[in-house]
PDB file of C-alpha atoms in Angstrom:
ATOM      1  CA  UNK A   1     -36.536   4.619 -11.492  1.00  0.00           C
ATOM      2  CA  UNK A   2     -39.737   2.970 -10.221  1.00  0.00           C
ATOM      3  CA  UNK A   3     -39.232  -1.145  -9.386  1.00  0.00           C
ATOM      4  CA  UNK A   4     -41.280  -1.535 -12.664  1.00  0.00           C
ATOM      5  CA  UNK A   5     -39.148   0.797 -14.794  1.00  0.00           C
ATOM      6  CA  UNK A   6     -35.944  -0.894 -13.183  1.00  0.00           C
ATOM      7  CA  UNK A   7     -37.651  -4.807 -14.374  1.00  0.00           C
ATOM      8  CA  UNK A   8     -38.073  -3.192 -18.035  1.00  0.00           C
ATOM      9  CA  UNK A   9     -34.390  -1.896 -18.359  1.00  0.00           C
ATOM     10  CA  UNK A  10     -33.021  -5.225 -17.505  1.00  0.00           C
ATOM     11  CA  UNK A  11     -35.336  -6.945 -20.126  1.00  0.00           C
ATOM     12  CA  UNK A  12     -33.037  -4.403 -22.643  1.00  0.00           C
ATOM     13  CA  UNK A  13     -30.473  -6.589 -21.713  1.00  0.00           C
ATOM     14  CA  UNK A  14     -32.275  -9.914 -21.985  1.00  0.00           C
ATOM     15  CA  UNK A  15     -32.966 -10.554 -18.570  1.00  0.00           C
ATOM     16  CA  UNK A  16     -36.209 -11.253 -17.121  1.00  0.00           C
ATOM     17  CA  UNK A  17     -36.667 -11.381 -13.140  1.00  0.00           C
ATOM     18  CA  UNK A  18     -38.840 -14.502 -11.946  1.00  0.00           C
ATOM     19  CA  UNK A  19     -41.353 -13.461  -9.383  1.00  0.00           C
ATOM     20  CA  UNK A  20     -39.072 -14.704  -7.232  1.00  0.00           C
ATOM     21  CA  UNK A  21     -36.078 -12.276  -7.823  1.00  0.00           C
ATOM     22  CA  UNK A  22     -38.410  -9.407  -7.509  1.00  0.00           C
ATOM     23  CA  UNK A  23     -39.307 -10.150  -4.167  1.00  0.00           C
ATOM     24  CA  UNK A  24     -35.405 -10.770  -3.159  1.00  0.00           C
ATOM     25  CA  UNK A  25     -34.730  -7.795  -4.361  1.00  0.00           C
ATOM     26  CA  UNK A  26     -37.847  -5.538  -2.568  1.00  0.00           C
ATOM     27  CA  UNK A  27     -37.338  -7.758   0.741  1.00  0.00           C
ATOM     28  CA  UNK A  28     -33.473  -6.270   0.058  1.00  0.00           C
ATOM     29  CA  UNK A  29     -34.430  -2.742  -0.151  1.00  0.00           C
ATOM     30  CA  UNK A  30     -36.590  -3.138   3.303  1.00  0.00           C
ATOM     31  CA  UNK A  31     -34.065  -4.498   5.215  1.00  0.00           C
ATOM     32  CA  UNK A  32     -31.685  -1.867   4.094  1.00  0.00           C
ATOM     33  CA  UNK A  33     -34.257   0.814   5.380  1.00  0.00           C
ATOM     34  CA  UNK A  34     -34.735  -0.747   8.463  1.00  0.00           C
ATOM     35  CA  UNK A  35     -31.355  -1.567   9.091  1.00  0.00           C
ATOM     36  CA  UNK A  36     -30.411   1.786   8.286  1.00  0.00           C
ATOM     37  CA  UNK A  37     -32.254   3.816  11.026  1.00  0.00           C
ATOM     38  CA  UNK A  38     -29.750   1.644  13.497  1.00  0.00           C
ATOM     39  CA  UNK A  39     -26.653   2.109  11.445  1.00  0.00           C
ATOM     40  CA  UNK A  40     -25.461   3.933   8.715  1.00  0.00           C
ATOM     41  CA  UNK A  41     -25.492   1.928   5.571  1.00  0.00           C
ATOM     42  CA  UNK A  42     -26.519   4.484   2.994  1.00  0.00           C
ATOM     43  CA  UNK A  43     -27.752   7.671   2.529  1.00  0.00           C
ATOM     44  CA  UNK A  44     -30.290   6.356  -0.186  1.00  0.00           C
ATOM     45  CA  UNK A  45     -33.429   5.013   1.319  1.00  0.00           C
ATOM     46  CA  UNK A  46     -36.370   6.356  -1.517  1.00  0.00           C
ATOM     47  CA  UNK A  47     -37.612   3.263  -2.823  1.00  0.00           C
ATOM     48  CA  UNK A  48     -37.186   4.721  -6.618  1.00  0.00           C
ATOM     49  CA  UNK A  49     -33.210   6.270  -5.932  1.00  0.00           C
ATOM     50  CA  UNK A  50     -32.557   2.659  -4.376  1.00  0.00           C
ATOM     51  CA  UNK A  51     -33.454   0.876  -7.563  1.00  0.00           C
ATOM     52  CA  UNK A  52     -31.579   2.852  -9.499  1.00  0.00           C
ATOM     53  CA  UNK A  53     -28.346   4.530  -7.707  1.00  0.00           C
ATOM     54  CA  UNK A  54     -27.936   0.974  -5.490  1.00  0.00           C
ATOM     55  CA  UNK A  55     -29.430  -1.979  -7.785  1.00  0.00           C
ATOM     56  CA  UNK A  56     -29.654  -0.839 -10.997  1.00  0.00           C
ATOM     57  CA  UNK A  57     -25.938   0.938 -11.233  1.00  0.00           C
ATOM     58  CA  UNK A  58     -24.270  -2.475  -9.468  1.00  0.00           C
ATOM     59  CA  UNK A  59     -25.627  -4.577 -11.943  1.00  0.00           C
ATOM     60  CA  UNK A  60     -24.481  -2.224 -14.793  1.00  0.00           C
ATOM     61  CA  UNK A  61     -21.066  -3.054 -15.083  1.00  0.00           C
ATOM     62  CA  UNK A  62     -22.216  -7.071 -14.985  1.00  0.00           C
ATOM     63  CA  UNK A  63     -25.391  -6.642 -17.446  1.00  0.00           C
ATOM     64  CA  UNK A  64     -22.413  -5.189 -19.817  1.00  0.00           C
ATOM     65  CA  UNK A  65     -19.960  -8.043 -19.035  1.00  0.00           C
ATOM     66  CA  UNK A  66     -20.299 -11.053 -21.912  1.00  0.00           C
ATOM     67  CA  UNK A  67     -18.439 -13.323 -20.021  1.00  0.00           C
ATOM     68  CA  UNK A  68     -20.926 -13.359 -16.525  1.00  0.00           C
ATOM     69  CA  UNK A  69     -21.871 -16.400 -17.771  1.00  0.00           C
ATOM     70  CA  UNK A  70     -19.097 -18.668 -18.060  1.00  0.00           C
ATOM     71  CA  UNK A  71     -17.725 -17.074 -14.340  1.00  0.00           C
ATOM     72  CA  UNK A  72     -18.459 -19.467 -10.842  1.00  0.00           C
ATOM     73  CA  UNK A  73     -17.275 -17.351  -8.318  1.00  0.00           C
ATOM     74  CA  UNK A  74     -17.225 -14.121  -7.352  1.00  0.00           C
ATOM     75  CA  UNK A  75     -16.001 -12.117  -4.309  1.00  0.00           C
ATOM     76  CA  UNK A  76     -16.865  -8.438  -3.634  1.00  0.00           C
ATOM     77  CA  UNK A  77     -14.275  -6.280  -1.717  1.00  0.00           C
ATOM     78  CA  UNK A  78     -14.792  -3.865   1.204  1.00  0.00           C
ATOM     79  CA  UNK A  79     -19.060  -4.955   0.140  1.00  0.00           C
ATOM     80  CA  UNK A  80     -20.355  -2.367   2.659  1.00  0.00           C
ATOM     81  CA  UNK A  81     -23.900  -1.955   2.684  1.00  0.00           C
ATOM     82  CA  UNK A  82     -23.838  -5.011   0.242  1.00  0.00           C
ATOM     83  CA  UNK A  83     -23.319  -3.146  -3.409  1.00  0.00           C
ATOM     84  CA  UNK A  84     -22.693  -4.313  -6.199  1.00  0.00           C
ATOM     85  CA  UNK A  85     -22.478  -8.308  -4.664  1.00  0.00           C
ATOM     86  CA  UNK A  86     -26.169  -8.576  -2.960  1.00  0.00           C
ATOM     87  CA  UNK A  87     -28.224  -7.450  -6.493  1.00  0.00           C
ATOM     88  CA  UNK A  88     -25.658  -9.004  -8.741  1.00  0.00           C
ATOM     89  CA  UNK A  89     -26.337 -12.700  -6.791  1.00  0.00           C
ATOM     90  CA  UNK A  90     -29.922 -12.188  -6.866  1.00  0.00           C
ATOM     91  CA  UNK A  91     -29.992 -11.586 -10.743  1.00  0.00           C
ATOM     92  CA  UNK A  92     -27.422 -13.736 -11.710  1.00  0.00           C
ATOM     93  CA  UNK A  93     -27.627 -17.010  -9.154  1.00  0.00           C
ATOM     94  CA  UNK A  94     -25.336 -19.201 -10.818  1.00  0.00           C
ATOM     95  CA  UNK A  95     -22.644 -17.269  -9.090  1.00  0.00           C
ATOM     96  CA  UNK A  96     -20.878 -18.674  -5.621  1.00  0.00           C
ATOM     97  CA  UNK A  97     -20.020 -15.876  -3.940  1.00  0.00           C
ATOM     98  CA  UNK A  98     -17.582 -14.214  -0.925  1.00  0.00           C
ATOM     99  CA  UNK A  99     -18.512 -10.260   0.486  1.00  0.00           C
ATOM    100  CA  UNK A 100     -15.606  -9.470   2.246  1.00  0.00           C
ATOM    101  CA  UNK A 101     -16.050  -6.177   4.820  1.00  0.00           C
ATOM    102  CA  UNK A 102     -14.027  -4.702   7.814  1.00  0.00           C
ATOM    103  CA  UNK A 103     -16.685  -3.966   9.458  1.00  0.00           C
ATOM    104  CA  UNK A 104     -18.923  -6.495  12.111  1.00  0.00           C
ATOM    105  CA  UNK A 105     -21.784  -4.671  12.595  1.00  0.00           C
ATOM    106  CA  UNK A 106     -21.908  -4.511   8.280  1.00  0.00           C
ATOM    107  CA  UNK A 107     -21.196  -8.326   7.917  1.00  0.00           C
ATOM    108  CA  UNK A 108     -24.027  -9.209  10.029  1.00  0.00           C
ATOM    109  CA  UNK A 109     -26.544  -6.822   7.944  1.00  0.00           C
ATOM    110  CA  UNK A 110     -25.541  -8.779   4.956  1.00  0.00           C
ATOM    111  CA  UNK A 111     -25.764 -12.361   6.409  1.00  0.00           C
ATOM    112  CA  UNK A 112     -29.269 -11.119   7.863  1.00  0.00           C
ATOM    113  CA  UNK A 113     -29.710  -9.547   4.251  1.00  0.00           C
ATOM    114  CA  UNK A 114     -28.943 -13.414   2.733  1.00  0.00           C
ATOM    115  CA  UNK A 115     -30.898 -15.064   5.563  1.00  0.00           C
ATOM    116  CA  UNK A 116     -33.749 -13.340   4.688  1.00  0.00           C
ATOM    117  CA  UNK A 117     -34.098 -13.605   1.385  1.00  0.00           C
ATOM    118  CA  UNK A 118     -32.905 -17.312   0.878  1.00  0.00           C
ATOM    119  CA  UNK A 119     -30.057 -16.769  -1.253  1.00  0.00           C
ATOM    120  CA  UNK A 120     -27.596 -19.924  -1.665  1.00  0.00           C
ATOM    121  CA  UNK A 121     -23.718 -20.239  -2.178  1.00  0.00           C
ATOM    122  CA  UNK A 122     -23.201 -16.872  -0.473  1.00  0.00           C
ATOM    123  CA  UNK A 123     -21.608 -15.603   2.550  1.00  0.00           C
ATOM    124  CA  UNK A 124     -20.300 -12.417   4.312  1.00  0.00           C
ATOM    125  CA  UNK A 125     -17.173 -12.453   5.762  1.00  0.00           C
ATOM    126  CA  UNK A 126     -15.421  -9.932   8.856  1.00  0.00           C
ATOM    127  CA  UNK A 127     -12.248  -9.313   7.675  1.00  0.00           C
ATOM    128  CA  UNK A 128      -9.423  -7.090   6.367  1.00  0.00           C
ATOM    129  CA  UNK A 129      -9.337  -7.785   2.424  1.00  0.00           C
ATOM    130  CA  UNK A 130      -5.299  -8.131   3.010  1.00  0.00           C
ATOM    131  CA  UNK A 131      -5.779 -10.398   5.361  1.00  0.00           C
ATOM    132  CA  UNK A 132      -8.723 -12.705   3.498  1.00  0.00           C
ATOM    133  CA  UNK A 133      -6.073 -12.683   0.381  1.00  0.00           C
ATOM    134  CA  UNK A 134      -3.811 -14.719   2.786  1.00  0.00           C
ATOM    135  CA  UNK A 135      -6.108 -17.648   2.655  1.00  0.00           C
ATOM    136  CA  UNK A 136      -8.462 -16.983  -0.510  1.00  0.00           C
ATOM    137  CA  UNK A 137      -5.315 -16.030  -3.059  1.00  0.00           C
ATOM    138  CA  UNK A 138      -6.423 -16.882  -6.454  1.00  0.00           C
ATOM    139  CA  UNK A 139      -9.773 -18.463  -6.232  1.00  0.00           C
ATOM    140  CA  UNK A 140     -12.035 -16.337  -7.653  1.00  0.00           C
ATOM    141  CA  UNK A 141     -12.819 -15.608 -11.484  1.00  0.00           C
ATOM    142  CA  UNK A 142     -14.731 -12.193 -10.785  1.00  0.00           C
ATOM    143  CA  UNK A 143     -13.223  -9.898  -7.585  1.00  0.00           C
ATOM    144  CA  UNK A 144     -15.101  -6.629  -7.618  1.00  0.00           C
ATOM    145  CA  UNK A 145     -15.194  -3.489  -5.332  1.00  0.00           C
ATOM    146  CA  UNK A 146     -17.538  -0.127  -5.705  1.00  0.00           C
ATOM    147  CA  UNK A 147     -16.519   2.997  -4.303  1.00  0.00           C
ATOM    148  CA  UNK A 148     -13.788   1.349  -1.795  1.00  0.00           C
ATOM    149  CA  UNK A 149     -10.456   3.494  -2.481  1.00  0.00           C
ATOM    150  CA  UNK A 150      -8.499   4.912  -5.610  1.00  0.00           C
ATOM    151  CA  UNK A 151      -7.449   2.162  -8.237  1.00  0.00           C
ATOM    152  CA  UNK A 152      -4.079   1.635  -7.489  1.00  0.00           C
ATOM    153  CA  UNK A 153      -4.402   1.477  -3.694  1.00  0.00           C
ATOM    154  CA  UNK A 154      -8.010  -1.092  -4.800  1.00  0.00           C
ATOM    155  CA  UNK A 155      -6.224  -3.348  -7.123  1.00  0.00           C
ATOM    156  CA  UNK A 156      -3.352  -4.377  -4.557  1.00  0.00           C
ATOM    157  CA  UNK A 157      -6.426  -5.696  -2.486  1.00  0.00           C
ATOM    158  CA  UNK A 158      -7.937  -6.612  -4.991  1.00  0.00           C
ATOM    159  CA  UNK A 159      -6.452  -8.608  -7.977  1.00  0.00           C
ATOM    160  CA  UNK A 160      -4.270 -11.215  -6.010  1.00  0.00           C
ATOM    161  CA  UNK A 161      -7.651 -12.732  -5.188  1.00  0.00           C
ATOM    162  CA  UNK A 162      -7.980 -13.167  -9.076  1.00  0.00           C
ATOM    163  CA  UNK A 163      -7.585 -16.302 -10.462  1.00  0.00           C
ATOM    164  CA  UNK A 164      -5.589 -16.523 -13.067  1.00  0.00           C
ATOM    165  CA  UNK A 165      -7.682 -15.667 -16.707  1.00  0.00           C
ATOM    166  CA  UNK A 166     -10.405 -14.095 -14.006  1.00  0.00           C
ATOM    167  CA  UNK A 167     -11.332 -10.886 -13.902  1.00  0.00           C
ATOM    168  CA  UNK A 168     -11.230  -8.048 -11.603  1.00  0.00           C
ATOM    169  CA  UNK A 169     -13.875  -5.330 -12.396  1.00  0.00           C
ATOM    170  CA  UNK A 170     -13.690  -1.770 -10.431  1.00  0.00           C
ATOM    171  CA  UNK A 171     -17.179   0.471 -10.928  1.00  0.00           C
ATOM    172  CA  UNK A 172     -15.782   4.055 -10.463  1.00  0.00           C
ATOM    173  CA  UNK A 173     -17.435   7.121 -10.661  1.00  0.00           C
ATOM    174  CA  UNK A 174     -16.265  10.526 -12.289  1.00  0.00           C
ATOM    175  CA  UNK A 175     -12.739   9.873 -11.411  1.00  0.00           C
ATOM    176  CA  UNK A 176     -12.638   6.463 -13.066  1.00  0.00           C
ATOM    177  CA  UNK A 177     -10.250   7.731 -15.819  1.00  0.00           C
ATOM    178  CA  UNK A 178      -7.904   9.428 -13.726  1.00  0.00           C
ATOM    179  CA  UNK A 179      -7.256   6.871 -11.408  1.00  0.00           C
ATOM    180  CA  UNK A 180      -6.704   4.899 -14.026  1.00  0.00           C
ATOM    181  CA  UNK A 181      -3.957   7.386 -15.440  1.00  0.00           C
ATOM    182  CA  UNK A 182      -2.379   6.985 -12.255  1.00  0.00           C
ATOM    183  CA  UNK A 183      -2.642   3.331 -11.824  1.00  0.00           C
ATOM    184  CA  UNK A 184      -0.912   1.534 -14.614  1.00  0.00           C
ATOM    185  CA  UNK A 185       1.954   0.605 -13.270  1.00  0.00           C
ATOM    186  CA  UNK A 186      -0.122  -1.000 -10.193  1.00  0.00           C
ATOM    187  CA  UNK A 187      -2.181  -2.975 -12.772  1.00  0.00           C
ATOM    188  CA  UNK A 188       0.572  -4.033 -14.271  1.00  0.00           C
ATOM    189  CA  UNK A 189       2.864  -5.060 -11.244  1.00  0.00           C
ATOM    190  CA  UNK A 190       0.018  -7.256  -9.845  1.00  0.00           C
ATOM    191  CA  UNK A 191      -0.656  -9.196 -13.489  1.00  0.00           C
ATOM    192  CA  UNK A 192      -3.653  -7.403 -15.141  1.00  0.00           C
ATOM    193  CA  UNK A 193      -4.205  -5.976 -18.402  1.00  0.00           C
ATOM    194  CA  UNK A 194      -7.167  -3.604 -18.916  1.00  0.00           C
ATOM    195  CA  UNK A 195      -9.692  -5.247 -21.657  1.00  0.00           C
ATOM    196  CA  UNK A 196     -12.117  -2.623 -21.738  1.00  0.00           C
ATOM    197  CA  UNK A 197     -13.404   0.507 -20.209  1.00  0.00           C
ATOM    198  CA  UNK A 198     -17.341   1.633 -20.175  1.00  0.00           C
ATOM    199  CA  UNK A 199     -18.609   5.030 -19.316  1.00  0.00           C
ATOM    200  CA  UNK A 200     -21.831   4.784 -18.557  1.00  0.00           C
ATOM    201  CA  UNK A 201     -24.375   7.797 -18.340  1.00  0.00           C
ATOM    202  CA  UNK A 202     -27.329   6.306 -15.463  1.00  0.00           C
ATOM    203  CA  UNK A 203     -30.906   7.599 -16.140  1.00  0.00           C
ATOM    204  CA  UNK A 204     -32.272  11.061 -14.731  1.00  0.00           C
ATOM    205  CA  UNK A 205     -28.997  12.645 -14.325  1.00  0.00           C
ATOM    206  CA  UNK A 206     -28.243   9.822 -11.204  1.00  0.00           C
ATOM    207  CA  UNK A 207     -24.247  10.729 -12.509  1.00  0.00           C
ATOM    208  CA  UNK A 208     -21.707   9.645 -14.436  1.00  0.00           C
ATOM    209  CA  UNK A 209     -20.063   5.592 -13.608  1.00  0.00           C
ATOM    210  CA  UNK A 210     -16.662   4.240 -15.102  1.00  0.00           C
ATOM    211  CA  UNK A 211     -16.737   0.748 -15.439  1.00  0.00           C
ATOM    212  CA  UNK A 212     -13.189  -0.768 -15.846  1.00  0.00           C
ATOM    213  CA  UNK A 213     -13.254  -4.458 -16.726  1.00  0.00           C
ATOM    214  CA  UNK A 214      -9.326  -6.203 -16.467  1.00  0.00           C
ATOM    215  CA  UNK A 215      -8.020  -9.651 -17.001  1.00  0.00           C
ATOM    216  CA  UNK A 216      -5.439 -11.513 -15.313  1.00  0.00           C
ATOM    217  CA  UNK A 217      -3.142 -12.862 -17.202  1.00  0.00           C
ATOM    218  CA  UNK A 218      -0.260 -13.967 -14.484  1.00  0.00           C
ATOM    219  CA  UNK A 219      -0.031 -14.259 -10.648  1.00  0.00           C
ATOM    220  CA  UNK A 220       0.409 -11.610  -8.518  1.00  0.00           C
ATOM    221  CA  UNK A 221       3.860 -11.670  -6.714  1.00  0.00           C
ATOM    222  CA  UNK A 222       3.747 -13.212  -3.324  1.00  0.00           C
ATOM    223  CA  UNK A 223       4.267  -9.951  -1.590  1.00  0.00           C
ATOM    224  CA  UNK A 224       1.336  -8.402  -2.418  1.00  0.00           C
ATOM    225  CA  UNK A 225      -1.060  -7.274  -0.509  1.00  0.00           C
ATOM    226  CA  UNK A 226       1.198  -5.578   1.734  1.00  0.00           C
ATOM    227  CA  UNK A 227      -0.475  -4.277   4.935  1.00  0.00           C
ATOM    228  CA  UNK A 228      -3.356  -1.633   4.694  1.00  0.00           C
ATOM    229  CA  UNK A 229      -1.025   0.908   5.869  1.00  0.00           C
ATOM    230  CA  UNK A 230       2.155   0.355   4.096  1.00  0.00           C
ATOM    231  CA  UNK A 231      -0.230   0.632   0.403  1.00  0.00           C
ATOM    232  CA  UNK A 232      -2.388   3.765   1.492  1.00  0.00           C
ATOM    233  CA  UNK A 233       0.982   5.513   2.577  1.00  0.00           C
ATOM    234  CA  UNK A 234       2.712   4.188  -0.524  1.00  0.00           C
ATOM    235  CA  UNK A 235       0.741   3.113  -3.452  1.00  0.00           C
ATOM    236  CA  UNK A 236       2.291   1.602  -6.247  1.00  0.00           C
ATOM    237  CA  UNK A 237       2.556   4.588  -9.336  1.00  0.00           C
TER     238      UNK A 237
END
């Protein structure tokens, strides 16, 4: 997907990048390849895979969400090399956002990443996602992750960072509706209820993406999130 193929399938969806957005997003893809031959960020550095397997499938599940619009906030778990927050703020600016990683060396690509390219209301933080729920419970309408951990281990790091009526929206790959099998008692005990689920086919056989999209519709029990250890060794099922 060429950067000019990339603008035309968001005008499907009604948007249309200022002049501006399209050089956030190129300046984006050049830091990530320079940033890359220092540390490992991604495996994708082709200009044409990195507008479509990075920017174009982050802003998927998003384009496909009716209700980006009336959403403030947003916070974007384990954000790693910056997907699906970093594209998502550039096309849809409105959005005050949080990217929350575990790793320091990743936190300062993506301030450097913001720096650069003048985004506002945006910042990376260096921290454990259990740990950032102890001070950031319930203040976001969107929480999203992308490829951080199976659903039901995801969600408990996820969701109490929901507000309530927010959303928390996992992109998932092949496995999307098996982990989602497996997690319904998780979604449950932590106060969401699955509104829809999209499986998306990406362009030139780039793979197959589950987008689940779930509301919150009451607060997560104070004891959640446990510690990283205690809900990889003992998921909720």
């Amino acid at each position: 997907m060429t950067p000019q193929q990339f603008y035309e399938a968001l005008k499907e969806f009604g948007i249309e990048l200022t002049e501006e957005q399209k050089w956030q997003l190129h300046r984006y893809f050049e830091l990530l390849v320079e940033w890359n031959e220092k540390m490992n960020l991604t495996g994708i550095t082709e200009v044409n895979e990195v507008y479509l397997k990075h920017f174009y499938d982050s802003l998927l599940a998003f384009l496909m969400f009716k209700d980006i619009h009336k959403c403030e906030s947003l916070c974007d778990v384990g954000s790693g090399a910056g997907f699906p927050a970093l594209p998502v703020k550039i096309v849809y600016p409105h959005l005050k956002m949080d990217l929350v990683d575990s790793l320091g060396k990743r936190v300062n690509f993506l301030n450097h990443v913001i720096a650069e390219t003048k985004l506002q209301n945006i910042k990376a933080y260096h921290s454990r996602a259990e740990e950032y729920a102890d001070k950031h419970r319930e203040s976001f309408d969107i929480v999203t992750a992308r490829a951080v951990a199976r659903l039901n281990v995801l969600s408990e790091l996820c969701v109490p960072l929901v507000k309530e009526g927010g959303f928390f929206i996992a992109l998932k790959g092949q496995t999307g509706d098996e982990e989602l099998k497996e997690s319904k008692k998780a979604l449950e005990t932590f106060g969401v209820e699955i509104i829809e689920v999209k499986h998306i086919e990406l362009p030139e056989e780039a793979g197959t993406r589950t987008n689940i999209y779930t509301k919150k519709y009451k607060k997560t029990p104070n004891k959640y999130p446990r510690a990283y250890g205690q809900i990889k060794n003992k998921p909720i099922k």
